[in-house]
Short mmCIF file of C-alpha atoms in Angstrom, two decimals:
data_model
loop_
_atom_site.label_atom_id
_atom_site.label_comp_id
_atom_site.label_asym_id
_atom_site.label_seq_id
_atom_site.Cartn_x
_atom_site.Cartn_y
_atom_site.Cartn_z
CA UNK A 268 0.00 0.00 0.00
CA UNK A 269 2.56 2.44 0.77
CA UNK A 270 5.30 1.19 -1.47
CA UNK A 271 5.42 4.50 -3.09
CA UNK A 272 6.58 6.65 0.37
CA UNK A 273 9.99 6.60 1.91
CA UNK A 274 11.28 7.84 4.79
CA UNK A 275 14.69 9.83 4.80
CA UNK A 276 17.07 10.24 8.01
CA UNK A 277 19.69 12.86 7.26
CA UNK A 278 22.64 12.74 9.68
CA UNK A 279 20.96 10.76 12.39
CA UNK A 280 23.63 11.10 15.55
CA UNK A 281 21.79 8.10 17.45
CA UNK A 282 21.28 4.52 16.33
CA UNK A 283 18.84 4.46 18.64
CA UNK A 284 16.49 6.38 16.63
CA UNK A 285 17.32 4.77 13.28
CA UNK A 286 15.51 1.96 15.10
CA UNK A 287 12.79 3.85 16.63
CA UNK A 288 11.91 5.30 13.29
CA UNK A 289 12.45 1.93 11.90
CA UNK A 290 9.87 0.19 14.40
CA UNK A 291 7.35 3.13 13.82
CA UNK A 292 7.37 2.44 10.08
CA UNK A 293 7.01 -1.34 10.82
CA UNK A 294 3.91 -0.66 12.71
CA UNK A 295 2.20 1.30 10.30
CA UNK A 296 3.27 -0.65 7.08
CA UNK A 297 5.88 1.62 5.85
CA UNK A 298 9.17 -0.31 4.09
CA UNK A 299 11.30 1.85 1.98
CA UNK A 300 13.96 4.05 4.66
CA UNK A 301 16.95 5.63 3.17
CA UNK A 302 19.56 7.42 5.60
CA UNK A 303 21.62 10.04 4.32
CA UNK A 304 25.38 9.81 5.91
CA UNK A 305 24.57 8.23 9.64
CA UNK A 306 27.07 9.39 12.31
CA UNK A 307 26.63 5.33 13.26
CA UNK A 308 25.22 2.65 11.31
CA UNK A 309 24.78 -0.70 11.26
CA UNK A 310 24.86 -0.24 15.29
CA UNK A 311 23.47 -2.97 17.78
CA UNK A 312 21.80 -0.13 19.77
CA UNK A 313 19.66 0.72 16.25
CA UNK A 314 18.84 -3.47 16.10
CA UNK A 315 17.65 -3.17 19.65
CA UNK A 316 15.35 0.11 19.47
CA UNK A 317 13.87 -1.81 16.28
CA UNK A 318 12.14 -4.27 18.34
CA UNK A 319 11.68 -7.02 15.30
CA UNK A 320 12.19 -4.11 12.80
CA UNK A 321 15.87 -5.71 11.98
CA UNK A 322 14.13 -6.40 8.32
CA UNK A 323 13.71 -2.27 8.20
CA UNK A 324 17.13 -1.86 8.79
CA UNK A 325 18.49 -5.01 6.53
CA UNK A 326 16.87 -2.91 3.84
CA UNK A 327 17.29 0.15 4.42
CA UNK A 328 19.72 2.05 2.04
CA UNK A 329 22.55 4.59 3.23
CA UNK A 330 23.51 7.35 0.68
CA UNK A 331 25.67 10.52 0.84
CA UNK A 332 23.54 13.38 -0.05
CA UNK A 333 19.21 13.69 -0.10
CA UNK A 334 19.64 14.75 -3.27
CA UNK A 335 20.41 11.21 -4.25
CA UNK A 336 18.01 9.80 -1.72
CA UNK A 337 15.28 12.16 -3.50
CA UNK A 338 16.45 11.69 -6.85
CA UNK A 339 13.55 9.61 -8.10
CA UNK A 340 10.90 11.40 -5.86
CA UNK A 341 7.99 13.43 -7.60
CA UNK A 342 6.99 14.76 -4.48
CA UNK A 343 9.66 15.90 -1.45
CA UNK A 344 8.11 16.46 1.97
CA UNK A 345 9.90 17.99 4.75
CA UNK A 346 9.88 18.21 8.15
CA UNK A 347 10.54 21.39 9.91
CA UNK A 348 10.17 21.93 14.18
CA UNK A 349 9.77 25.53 13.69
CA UNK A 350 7.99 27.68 11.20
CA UNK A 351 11.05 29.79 9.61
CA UNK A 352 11.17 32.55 8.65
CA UNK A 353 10.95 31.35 5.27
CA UNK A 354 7.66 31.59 3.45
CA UNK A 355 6.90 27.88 2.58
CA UNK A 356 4.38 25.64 2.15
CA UNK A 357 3.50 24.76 5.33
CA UNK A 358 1.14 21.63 6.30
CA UNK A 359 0.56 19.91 9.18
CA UNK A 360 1.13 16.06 9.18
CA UNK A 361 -2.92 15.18 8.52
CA UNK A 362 -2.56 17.27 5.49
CA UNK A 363 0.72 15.82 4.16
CA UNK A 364 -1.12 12.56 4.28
CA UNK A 365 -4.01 13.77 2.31
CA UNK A 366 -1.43 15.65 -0.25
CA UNK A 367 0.16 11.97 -0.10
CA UNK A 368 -2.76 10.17 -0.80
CA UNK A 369 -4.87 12.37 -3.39
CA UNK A 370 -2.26 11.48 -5.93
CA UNK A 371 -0.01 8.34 -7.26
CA UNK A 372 3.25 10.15 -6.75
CA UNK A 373 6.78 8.77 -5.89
CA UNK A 374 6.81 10.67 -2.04
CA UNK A 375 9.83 10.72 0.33
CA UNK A 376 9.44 12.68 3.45
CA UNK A 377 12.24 13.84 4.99
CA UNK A 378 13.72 14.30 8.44
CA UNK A 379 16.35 16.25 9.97
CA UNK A 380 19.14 16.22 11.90
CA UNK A 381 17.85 15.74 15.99
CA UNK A 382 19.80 18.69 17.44
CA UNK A 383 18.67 21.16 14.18
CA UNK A 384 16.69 19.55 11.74
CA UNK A 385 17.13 20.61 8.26
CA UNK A 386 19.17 22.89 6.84
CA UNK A 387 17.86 25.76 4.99
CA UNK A 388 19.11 24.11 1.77
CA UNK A 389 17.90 21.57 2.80
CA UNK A 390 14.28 22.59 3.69
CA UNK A 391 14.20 24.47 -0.37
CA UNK A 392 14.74 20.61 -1.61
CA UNK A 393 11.35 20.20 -0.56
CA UNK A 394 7.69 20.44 -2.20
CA UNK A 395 6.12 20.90 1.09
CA UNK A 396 7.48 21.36 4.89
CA UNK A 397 5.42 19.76 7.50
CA UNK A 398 5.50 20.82 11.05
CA UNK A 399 3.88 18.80 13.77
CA UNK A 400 2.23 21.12 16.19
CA UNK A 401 4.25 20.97 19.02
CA UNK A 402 4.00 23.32 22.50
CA UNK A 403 5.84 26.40 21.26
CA UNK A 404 8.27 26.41 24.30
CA UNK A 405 9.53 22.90 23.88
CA UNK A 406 8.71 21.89 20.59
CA UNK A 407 11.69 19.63 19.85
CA UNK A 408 10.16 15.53 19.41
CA UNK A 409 12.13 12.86 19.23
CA UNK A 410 12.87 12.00 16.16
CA UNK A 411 11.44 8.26 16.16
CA UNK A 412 8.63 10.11 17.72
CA UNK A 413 8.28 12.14 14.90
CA UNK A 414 8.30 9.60 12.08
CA UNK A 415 5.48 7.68 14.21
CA UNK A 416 3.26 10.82 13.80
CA UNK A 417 3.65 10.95 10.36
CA UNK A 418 3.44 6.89 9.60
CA UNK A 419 0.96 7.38 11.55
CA UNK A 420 -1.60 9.72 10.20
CA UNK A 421 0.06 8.17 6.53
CA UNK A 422 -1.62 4.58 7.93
CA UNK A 423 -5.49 6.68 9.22
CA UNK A 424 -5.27 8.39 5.75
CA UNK A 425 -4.73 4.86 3.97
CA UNK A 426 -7.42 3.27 6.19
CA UNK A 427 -9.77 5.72 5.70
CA UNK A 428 -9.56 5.54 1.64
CA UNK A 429 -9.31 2.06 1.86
CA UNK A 430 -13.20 0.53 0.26
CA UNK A 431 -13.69 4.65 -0.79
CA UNK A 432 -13.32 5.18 -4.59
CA UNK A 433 -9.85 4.56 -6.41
CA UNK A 434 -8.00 7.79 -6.54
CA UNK A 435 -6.41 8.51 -9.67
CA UNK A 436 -3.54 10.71 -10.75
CA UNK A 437 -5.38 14.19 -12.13
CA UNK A 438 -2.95 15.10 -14.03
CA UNK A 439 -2.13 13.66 -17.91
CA UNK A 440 1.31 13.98 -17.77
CA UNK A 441 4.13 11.98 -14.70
CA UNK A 442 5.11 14.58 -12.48
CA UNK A 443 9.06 15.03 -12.72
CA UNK A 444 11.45 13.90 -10.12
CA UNK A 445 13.68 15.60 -8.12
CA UNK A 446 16.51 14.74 -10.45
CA UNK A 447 14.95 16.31 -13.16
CA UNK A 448 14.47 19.48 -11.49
CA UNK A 449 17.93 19.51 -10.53
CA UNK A 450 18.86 19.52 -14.13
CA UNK A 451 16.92 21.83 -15.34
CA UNK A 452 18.15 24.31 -12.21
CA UNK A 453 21.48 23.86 -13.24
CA UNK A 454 20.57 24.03 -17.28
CA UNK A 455 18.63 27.77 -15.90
CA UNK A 456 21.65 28.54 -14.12
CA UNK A 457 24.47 28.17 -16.58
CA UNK A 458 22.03 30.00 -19.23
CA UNK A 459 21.40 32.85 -16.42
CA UNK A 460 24.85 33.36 -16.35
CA UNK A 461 25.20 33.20 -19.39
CA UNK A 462 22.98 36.40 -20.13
CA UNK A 463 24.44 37.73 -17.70
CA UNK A 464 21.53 37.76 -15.38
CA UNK A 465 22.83 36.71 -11.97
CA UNK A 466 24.21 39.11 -9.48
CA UNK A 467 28.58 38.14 -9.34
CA UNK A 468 28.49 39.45 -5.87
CA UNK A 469 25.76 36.97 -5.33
CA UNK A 470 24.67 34.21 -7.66
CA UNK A 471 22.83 32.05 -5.25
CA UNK A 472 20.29 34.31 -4.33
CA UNK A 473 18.10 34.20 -7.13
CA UNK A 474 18.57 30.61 -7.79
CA UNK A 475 17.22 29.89 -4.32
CA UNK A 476 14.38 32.19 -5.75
CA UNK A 477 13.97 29.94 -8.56
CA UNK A 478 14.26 26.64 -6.89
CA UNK A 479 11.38 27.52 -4.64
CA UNK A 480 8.77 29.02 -7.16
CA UNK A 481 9.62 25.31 -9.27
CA UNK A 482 9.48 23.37 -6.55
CA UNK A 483 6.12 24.68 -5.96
CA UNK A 484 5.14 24.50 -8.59
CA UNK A 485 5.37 20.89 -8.91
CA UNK A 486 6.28 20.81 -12.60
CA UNK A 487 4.91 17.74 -15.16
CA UNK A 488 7.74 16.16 -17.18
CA UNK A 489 6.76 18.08 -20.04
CA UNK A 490 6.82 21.61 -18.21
CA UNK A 491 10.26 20.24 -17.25
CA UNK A 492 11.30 19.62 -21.02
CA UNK A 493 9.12 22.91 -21.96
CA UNK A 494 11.59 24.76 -19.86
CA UNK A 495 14.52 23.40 -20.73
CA UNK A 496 13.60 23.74 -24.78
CA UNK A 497 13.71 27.40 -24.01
CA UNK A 498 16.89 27.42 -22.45
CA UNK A 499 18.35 26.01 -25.37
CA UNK A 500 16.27 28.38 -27.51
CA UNK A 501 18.38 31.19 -25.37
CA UNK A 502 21.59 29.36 -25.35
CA UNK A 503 21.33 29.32 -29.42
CA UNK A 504 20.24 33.17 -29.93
CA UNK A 505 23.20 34.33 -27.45
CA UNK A 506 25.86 31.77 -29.13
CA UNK A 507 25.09 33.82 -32.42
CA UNK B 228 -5.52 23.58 28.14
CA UNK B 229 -4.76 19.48 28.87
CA UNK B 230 -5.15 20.16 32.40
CA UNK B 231 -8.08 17.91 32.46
CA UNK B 232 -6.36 15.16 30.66
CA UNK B 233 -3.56 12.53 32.69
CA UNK B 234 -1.64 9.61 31.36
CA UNK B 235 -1.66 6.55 33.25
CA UNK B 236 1.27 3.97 32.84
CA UNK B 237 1.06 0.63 34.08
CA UNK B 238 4.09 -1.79 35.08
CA UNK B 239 6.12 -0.03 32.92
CA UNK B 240 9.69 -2.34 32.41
CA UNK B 241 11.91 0.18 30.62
CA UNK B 242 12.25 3.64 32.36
CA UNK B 243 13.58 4.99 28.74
CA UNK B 244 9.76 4.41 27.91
CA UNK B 245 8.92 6.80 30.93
CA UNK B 246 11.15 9.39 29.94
CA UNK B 247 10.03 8.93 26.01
CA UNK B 248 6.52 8.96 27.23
CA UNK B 249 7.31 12.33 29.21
CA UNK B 250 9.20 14.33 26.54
CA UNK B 251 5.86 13.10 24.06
CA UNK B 252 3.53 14.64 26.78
CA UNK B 253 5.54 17.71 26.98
CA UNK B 254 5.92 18.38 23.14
CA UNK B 255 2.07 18.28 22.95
CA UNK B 256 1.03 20.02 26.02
CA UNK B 257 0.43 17.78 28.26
CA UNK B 258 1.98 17.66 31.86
CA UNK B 259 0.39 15.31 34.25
CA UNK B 260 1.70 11.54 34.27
CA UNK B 261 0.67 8.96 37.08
CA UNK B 262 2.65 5.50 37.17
CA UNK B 263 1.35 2.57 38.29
CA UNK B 264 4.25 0.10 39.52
CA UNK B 265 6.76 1.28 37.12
CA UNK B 266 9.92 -1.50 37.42
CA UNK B 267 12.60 1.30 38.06
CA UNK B 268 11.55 4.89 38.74
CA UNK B 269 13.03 7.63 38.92
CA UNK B 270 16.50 6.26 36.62
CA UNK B 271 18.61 8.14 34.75
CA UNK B 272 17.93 6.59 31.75
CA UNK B 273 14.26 8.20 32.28
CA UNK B 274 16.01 11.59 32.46
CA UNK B 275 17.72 11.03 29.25
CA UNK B 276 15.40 10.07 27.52
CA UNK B 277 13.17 12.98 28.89
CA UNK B 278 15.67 15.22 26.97
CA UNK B 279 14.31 17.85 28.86
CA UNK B 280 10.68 17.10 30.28
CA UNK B 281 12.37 16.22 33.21
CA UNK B 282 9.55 18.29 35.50
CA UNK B 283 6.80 15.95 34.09
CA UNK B 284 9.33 12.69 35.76
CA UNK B 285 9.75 15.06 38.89
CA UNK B 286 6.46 16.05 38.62
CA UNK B 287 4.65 12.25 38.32
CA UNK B 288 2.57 10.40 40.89
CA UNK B 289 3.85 7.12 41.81
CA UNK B 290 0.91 4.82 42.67
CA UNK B 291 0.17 1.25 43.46
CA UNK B 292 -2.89 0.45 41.55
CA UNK B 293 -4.84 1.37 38.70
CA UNK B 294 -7.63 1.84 40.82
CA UNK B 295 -5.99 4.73 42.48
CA UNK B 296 -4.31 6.48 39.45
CA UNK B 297 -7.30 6.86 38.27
CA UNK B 298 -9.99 7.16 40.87
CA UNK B 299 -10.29 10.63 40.21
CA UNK B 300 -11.56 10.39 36.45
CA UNK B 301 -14.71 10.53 34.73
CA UNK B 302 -13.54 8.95 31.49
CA UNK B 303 -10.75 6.25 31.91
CA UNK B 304 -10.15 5.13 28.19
CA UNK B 305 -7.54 2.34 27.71
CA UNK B 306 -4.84 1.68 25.11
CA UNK B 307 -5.43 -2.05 23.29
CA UNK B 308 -3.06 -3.21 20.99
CA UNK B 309 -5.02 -5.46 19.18
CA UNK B 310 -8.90 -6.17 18.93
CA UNK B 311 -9.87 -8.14 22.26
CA UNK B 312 -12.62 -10.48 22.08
CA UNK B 313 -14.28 -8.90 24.81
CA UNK B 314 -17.14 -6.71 23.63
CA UNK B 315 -16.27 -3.21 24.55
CA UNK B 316 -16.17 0.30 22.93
CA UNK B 317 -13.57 0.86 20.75
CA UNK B 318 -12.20 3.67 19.38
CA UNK B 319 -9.46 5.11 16.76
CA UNK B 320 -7.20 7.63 18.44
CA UNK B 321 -9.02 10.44 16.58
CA UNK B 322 -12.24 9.32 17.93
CA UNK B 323 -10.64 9.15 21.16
CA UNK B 324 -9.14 12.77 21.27
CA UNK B 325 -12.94 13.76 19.63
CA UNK B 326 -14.59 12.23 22.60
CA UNK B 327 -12.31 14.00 25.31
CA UNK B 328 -12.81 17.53 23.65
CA UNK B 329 -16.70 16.90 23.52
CA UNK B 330 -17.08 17.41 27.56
CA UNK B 331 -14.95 18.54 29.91
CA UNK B 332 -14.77 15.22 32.06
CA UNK B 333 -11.79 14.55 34.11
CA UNK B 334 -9.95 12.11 32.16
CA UNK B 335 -7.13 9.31 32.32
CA UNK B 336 -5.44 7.60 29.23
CA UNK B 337 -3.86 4.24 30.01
CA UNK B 338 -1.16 2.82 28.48
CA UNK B 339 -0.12 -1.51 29.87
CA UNK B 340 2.99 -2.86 29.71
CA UNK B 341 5.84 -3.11 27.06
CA UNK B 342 5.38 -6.95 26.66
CA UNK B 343 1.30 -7.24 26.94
CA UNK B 344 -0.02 -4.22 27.54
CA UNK B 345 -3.30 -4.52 29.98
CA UNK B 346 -4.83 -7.16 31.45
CA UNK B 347 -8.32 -8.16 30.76
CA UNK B 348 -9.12 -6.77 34.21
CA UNK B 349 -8.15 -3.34 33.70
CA UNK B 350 -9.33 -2.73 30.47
CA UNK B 351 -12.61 -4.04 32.29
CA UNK B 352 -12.13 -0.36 34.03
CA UNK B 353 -12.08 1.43 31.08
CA UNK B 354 -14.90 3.43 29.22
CA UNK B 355 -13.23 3.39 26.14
CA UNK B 356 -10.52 0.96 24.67
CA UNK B 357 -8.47 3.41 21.78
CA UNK B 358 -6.98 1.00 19.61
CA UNK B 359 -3.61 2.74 17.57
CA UNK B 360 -4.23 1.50 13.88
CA UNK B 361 -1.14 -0.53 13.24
CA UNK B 362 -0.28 -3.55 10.97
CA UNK B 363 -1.77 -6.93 12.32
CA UNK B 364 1.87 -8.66 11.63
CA UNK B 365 3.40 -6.37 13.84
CA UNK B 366 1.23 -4.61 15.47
CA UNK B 367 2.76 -3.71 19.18
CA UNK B 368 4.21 0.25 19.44
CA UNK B 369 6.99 1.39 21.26
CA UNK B 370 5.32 2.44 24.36
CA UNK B 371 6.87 6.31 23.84
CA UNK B 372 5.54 6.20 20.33
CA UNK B 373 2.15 5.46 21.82
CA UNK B 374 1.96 8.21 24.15
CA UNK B 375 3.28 10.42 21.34
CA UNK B 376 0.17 8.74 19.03
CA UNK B 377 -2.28 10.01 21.61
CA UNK B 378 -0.92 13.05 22.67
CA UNK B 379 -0.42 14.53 19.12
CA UNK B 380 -4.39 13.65 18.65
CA UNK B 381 -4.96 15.34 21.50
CA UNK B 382 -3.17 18.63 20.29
CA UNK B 383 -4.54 18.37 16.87
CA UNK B 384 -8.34 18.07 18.51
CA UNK B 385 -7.50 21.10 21.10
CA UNK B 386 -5.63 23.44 18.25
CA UNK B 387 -8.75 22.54 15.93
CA UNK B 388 -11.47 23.98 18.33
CA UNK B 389 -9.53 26.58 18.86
CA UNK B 390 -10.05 27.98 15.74
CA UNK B 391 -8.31 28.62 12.68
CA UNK B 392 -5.87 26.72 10.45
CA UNK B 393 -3.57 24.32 12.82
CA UNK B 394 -0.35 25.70 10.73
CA UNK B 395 -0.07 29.10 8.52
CA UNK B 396 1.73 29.54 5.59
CA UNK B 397 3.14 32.69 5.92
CA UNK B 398 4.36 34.43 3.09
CA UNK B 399 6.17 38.04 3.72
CA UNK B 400 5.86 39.03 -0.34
CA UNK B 401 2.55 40.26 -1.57
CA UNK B 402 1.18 37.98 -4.34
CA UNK B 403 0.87 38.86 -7.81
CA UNK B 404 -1.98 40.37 -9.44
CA UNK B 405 -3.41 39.16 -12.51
CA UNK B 406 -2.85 42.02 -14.19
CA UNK B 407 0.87 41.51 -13.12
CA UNK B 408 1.27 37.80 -14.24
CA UNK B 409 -0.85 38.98 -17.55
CA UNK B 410 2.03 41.69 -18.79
CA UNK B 411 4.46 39.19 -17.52
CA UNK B 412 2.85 36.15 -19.65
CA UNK B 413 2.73 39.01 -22.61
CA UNK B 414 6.43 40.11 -21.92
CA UNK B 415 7.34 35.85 -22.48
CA UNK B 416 5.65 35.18 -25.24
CA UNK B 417 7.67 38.23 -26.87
CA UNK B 418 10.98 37.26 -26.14
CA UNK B 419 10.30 33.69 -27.02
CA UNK B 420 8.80 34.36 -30.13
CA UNK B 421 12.62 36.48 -30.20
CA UNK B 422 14.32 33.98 -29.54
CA UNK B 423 11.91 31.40 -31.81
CA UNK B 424 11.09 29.31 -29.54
CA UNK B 425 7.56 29.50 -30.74
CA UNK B 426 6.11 27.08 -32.93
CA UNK B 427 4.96 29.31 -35.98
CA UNK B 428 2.29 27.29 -36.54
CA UNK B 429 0.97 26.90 -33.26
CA UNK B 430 2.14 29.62 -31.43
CA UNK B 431 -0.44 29.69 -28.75
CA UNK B 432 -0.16 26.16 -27.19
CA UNK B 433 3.13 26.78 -25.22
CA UNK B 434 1.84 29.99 -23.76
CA UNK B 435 -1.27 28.12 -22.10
CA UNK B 436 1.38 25.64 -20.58
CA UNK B 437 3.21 28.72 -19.85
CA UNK B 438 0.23 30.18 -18.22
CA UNK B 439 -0.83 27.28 -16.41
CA UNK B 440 2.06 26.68 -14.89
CA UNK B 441 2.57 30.27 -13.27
CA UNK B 442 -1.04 30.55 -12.56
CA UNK B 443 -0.82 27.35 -10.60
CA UNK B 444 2.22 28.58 -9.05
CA UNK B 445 0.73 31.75 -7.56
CA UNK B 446 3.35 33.64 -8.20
CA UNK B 447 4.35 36.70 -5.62
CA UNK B 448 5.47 40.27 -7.13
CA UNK B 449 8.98 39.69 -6.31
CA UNK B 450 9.30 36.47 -8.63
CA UNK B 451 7.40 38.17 -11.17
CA UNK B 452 9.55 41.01 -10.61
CA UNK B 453 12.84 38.52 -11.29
CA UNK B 454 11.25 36.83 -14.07
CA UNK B 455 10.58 40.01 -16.24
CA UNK B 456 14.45 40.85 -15.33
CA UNK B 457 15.06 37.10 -16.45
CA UNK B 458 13.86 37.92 -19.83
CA UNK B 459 15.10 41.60 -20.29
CA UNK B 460 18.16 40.40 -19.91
CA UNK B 461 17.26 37.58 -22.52
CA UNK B 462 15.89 40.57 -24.99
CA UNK B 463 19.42 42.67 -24.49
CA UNK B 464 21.33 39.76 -25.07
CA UNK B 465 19.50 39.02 -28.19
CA UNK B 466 19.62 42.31 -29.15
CA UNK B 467 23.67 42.74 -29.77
#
């Protein structure tokens, strides 16, 4: 049922949790977990927070960066303890389910670090940011904790469409993947400087601008290759 | 806000668990926790796992008997980790938190032990049995993760009466008008038929992609502000 979400650890410091979150998932039917450069793992404490979970863990696959853990994700959830500062798109975990769930899309969500989360770059990676509602003065969960509340309300959202009608994909065309939005960034990038449209002083400013209004935007495939058909178009006129 | 509400933990083994089930409590708002027997209380592996909720382990009432930790209580609603064949009331977590918020009764939550949660007996003392919607194969939570089930429902149900949207998105940048994304749509289609990327034949079918895509997008004035400098700097390029 849920073959199509997977839970991302970035830079988990304790075993412990990698178990904890491993366990939760087990519970509510998630598989697929991918950890992004563990201070510690394989680790007999993460074997003993699993509880039975070891199958989780046997599984689970360790990369370097998320962007190679998200590479072949249509849609990138993240988690963040705080609202920042940052204007986002900003759900709480009962609507990241239904966001999950009212379309067929390849989904990781991701968690962060448990001393400071995500980073900033981090956080822009993602479609959406979820933030479980937590007392304002100690708002910090654990972060097993955390992935239960979201396998959690992933498992009442599953339940609750399970014998309702088949939900199909609304839209004609596959959404792209992560990947393919980091090509095209880099394609609208190179061009950008190219035209000499980014600021020297400080190029990465309006590319952040650019990765968040795309990644918003949740671009088809062929909005992707739309896109990158006028870059070349540029590329050619300014080669002349 | 929770003052109403206590958790109850029975025989608890692992003091970890207390501490995880304290640092849940505190992240959602909840602060009074009554054990029943624990095995090893207060530990500092409780305090660690606190992680800073130690005044809800300082704070708890040590009792004897389920009878006393909750003889207080109006509504005494018992976690179940799997269906019982004893006919009783049973309720999703949701359901649970729904019924709490619909009165103001005086009310305990009891979690059993790690290895078989509660006997037939106690549950027998229960109004409600809240059953946590896991997998059948593996179906037994961590008892933290539990708590942290509950007490998140319990938030979401007290944030949602309260009014309003449970998490803002806050964005700081005014959003476009439609006369804005309009001249910017018109400024595009210029400078791609410039730079012919326009199919002469059918000039009009990228723009509606075009236009569907930054209409869905909801583009503020600042990005339409960039993309208009985006393709100025396209026209003077094209221009030399």
């Amino acid at each position: 049922m849920h073959q199509n979400i997977k839970i991302v650890l970035v830079n988990t410091s304790h075993p412990g949790n990698i178990g904890g979150a491993a366990r939760a998932m087990k519970n509510m039917g998630l598989a697929d977990l991918v950890l992004v450069e563990p201070k510690q793992f394989p680790d007999p404490e993460a074997d003993s927070r699993a509880s039975g979970a070891t199958d989780i863990l046997e599984n689970a696959t360790v990369v370097a960066t998320l962007e190679e853990a998200v590479a072949d994700c249509q849609l990138v959830i993240g988690t963040s303890a705080r609202e920042r500062h940052i204007p986002v798109t900003l759900v709480d975990p009962r609507q990241a389910a239904e966001l999950v769930f009212s379309d067929t899309l390849k989904t990781a969500f991701v968690f962060g670090r448990e001393d400071r989360g995500l980073t900033n770059e981090e956080l822009q990676r993602c479609h959406y940011h979820v933030h479980i509602p937590s007392v304002e003065e100690f708002s910090s969960l654990n972060l097993g904790a955390a992935v239960q509340v979201i396998a959690y309300e992933l498992r009442m959202q599953a339940l609750s469409l399970k014998g309702g009608p088949i939900v199909e994909s609304k839209w004609d065309v596959p959404a792209a993947t992560a990947e393919q939005l980091d090509y095209m960034l880099e394609h609208l990038e190179k061009v950008l400087g190219d035209i000499e449209f980014l600021d020297p002083k400080a190029p990465r400013q309006v590319m952040t601008r650019f990765r968040r209004l795309y990644q918003r935007s949740q671009l088809d495939q062929q909005e992707v290759g739309m896109l990158r058909g006028m870059l070349t178009a540029i590329e050619k006129q300014t080669a002349k």
